[in-house]
Coordinates of C-alpha atoms in Angstrom, one line a residue:
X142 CA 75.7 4.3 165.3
X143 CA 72.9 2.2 166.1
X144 CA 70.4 0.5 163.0
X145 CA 67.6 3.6 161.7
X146 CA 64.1 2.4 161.8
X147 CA 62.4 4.7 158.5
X148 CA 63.5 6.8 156.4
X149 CA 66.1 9.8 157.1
X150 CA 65.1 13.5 154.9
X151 CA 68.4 14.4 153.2
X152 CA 67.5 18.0 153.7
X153 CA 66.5 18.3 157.2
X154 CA 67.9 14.5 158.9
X155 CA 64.1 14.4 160.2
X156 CA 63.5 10.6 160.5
X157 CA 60.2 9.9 158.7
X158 CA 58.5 6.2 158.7
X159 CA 58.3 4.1 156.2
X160 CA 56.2 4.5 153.4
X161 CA 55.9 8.2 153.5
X162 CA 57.3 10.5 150.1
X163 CA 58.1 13.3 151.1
X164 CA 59.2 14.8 154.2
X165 CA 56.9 15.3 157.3
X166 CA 58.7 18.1 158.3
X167 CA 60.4 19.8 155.4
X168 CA 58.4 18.5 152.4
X169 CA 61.5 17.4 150.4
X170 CA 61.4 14.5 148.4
X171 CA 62.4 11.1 150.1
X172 CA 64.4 8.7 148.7
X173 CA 62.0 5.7 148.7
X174 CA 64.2 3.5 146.2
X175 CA 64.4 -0.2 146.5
X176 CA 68.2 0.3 147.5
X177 CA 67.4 1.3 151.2
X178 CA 66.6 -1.8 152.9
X179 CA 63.3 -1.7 155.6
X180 CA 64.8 -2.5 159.3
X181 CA 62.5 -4.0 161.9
X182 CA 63.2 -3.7 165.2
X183 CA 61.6 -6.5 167.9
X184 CA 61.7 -6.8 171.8
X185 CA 61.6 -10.0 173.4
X186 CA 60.6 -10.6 176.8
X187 CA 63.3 -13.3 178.3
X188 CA 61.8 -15.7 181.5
X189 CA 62.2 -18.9 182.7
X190 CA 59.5 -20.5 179.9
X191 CA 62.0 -19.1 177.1
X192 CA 61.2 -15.6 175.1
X193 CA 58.1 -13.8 173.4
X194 CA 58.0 -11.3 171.4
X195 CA 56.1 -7.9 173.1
X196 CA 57.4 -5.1 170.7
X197 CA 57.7 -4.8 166.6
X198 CA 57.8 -1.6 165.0
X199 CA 59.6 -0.9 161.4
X200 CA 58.3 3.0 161.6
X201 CA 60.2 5.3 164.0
X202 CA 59.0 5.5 167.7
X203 CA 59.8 6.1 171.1
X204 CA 57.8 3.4 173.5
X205 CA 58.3 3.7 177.5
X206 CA 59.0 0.8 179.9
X207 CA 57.8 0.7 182.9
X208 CA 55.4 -0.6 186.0
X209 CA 52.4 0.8 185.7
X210 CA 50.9 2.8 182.6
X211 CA 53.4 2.4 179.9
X212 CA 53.9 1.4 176.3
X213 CA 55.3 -2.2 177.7
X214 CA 54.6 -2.4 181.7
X215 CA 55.1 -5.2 184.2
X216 CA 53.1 -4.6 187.2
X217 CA 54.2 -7.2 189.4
X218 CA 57.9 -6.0 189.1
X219 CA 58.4 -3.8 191.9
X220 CA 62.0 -3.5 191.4
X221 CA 61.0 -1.4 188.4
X222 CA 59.9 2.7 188.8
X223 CA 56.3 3.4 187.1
X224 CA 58.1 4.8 184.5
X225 CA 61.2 3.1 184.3
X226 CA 62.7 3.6 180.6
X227 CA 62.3 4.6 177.1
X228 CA 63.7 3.2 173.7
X229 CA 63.8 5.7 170.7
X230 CA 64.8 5.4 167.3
X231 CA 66.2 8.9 166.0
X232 CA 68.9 9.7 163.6
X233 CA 71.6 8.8 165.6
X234 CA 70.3 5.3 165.8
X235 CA 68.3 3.2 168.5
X236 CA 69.4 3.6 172.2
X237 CA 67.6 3.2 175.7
X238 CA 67.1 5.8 178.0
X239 CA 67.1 5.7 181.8
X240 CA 63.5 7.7 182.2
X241 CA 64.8 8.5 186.0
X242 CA 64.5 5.2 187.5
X243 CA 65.5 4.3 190.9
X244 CA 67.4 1.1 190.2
X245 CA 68.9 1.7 186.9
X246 CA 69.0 -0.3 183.3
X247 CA 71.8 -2.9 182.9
X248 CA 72.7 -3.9 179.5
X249 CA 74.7 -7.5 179.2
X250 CA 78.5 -7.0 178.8
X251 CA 79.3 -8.9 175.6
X252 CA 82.8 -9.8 176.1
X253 CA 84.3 -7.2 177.4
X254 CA 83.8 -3.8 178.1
X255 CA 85.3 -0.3 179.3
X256 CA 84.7 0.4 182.8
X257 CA 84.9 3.7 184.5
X258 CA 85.4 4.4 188.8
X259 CA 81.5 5.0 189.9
X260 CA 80.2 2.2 187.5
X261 CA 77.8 -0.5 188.8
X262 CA 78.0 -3.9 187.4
X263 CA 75.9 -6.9 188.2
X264 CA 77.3 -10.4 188.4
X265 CA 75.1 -13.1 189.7
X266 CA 73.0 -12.0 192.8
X267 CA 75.9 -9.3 193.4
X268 CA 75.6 -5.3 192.5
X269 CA 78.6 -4.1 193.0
X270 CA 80.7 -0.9 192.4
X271 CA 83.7 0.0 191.2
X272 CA 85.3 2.5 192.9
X273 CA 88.7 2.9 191.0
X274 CA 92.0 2.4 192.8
X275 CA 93.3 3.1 195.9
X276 CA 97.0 4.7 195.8
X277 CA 99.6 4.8 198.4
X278 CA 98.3 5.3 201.8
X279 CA 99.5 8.5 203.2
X280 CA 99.2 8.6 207.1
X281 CA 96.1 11.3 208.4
X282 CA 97.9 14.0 211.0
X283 CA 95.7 15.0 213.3
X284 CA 95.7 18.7 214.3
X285 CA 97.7 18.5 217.1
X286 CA 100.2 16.6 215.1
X287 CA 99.1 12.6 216.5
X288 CA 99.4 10.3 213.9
X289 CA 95.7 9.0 213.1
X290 CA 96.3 5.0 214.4
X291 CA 94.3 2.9 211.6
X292 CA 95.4 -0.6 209.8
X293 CA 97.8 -0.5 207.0
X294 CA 98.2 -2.7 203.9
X295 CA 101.0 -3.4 201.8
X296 CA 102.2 -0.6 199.6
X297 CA 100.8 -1.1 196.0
X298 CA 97.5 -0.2 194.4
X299 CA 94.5 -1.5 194.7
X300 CA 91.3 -2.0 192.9
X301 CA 88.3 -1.2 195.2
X302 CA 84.9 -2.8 194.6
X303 CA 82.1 -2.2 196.9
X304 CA 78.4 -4.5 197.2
X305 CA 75.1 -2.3 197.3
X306 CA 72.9 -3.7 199.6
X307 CA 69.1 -3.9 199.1
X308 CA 68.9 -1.6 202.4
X309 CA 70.4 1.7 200.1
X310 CA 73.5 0.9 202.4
X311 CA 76.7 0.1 201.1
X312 CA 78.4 -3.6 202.2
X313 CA 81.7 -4.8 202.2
X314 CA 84.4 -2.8 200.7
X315 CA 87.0 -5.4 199.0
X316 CA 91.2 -3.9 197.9
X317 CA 92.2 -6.4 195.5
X318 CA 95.3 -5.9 193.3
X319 CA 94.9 -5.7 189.5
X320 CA 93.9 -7.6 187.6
X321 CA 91.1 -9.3 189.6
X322 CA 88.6 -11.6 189.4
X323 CA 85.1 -12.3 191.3
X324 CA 82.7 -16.1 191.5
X325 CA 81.8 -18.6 193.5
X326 CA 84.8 -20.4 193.9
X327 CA 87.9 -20.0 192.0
X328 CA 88.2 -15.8 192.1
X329 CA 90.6 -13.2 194.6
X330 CA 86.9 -12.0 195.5
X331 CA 84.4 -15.0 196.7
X332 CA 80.9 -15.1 196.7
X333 CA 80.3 -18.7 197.8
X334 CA 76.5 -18.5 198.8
X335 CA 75.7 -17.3 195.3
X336 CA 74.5 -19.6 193.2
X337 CA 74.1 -17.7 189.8
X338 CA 77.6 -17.2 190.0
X339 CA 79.8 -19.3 188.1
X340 CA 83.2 -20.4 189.9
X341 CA 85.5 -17.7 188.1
X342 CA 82.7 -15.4 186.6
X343 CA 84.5 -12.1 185.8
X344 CA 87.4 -9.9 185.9
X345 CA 88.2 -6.6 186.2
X346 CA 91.8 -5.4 184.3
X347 CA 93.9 -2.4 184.3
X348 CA 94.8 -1.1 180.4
X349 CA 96.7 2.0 179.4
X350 CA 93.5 3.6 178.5
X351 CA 91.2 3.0 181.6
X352 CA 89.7 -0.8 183.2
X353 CA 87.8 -3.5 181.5
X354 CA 84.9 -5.3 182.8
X355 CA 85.3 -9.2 180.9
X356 CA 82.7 -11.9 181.2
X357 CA 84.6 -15.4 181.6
X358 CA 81.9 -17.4 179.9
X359 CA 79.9 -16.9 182.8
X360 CA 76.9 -18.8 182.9
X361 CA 74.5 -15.8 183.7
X362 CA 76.4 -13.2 182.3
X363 CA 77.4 -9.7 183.4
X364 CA 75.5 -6.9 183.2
X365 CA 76.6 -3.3 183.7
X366 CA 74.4 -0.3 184.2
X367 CA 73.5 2.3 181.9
X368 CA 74.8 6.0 182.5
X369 CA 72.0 8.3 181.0
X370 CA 71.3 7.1 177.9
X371 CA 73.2 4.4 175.5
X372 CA 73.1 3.2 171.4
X373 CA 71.9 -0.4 171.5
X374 CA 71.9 -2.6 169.1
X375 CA 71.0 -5.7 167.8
X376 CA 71.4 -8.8 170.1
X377 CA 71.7 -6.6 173.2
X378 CA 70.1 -7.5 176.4
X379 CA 69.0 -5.2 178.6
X380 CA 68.0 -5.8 182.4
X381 CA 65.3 -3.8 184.2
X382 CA 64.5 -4.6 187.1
X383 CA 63.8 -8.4 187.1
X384 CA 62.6 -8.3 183.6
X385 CA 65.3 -8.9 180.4
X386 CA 64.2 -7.7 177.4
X387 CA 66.0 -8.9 174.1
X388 CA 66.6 -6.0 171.2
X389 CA 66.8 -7.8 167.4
X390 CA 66.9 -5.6 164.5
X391 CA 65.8 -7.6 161.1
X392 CA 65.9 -6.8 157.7
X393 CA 62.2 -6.9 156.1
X394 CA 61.9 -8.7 153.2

């Protein structure tokens, strides 16, 4: 659960701002005591010139992102949709919400994280897909019983990761065995024209439970996209279309 931004009825779990008394939906009493500590929560715009702060709220809200016509919009980003995102504050916590963009919200891996066939990740200049894993190749028949004449590969599985080009087409399909790893230099899949990527950038690992997606102290990070709607919390950068946008969540003195 992410931080709450107010003050949470007992009765009803309506999240109420700060300051009120009593319930704006029920009426019950709210505990206004000095035990429950106010939480801010700030957005920071992150460019080449360093950070500034664009958002602070300590009441509850919900504020769209966007190019054109929103709470926080960036009109020269054309990589963003008009309305692009939202980030609420509810009972369950603070989370961002993909507002049906075109290109998606990435939020910065930190460390490590799980990762599911269908995901999209972004590692330097490279949006990629990960597809899952290819099994043992079973020969197509056609239907008069020929034998379908394609290349093989050595028996084994293999972990399929796939660019997205900026055309909407998909580009080169690369079979790796587990685990793998993908940079610039030192990596089983290369990327040598790219210069945000560090040499050995990031891997991809097979675990009892699913794949991870791990950040080798990359210099630019890893960023991997948002499926619907996500908790954030605080430290968490989030990409959107060019634009990264820092979440902190302070206590108020």
């Amino acid at each position: 659960m992410g931080f709450l931004i107010g003050l949470v009825c007992p009765q009803c779990k309506f999240l109420n701002k700060w300051g009120e008394t009593i319930c704006q939906r029920c009426m019950s009493p709210l505990d206004t005591g000095g035990s429950i500590p106010i939480k801010e929560v700030q957005i920071f715009h992150i460019n080449k010139g360093g950070r500034g702060l664009i958002y602070s709220s300590s009441n509850a809200f919900s504020i769209s992102i966007g190019r054109r016509g929103c709470d926080i919009s960036f009109d020269q980003d054309m990589y963003l949709s008009l309305v692009h995102a939202r980030i609420e504050n509810s009972i369950e916590g603070l989370k961002v919400i993909d507002a049906g963009s075109y290109n998606g919200i990435f939020r910065k891996v930190r460390g490590s994280t799980n990762l599911r066939p269908s995901d999209v990740f972004i590692c330097g200049a490279q949006i990629l897909k990960f597809l899952g894993v290819l099994g043992r190749l079973t020969p197509y028949i056609l239907p008069d019983s020929t034998v379908f004449y394609g290349s093989t590969i050595p028996d084994g599985e293999y972990l399929m990761v796939q660019q997205i080009l900026s055309t909407r087409k998909m580009g080169n399909l690369y079979l790796k065995p587990a685990p793998l790893t993908i940079g610039r230099e030192k990596a089983d899949i290369l990327f040598p024209y790219d210069k945000f990527l560090s040499a050995t950038h990031c891997s991809i690992t097979a675990t009892e439970n699913g794949f991870t997606l791990t950040d080798l102290n990359s210099a630019n990070g890893v960023y991997i996209k948002v499926r619907g709607s996500e908790p954030i919390s605080d430290g968490d950068i989030l990409l959107m279309g060019q634009e990264l946008l820092l979440i902190r969540i302070i206590e108020k003195n």
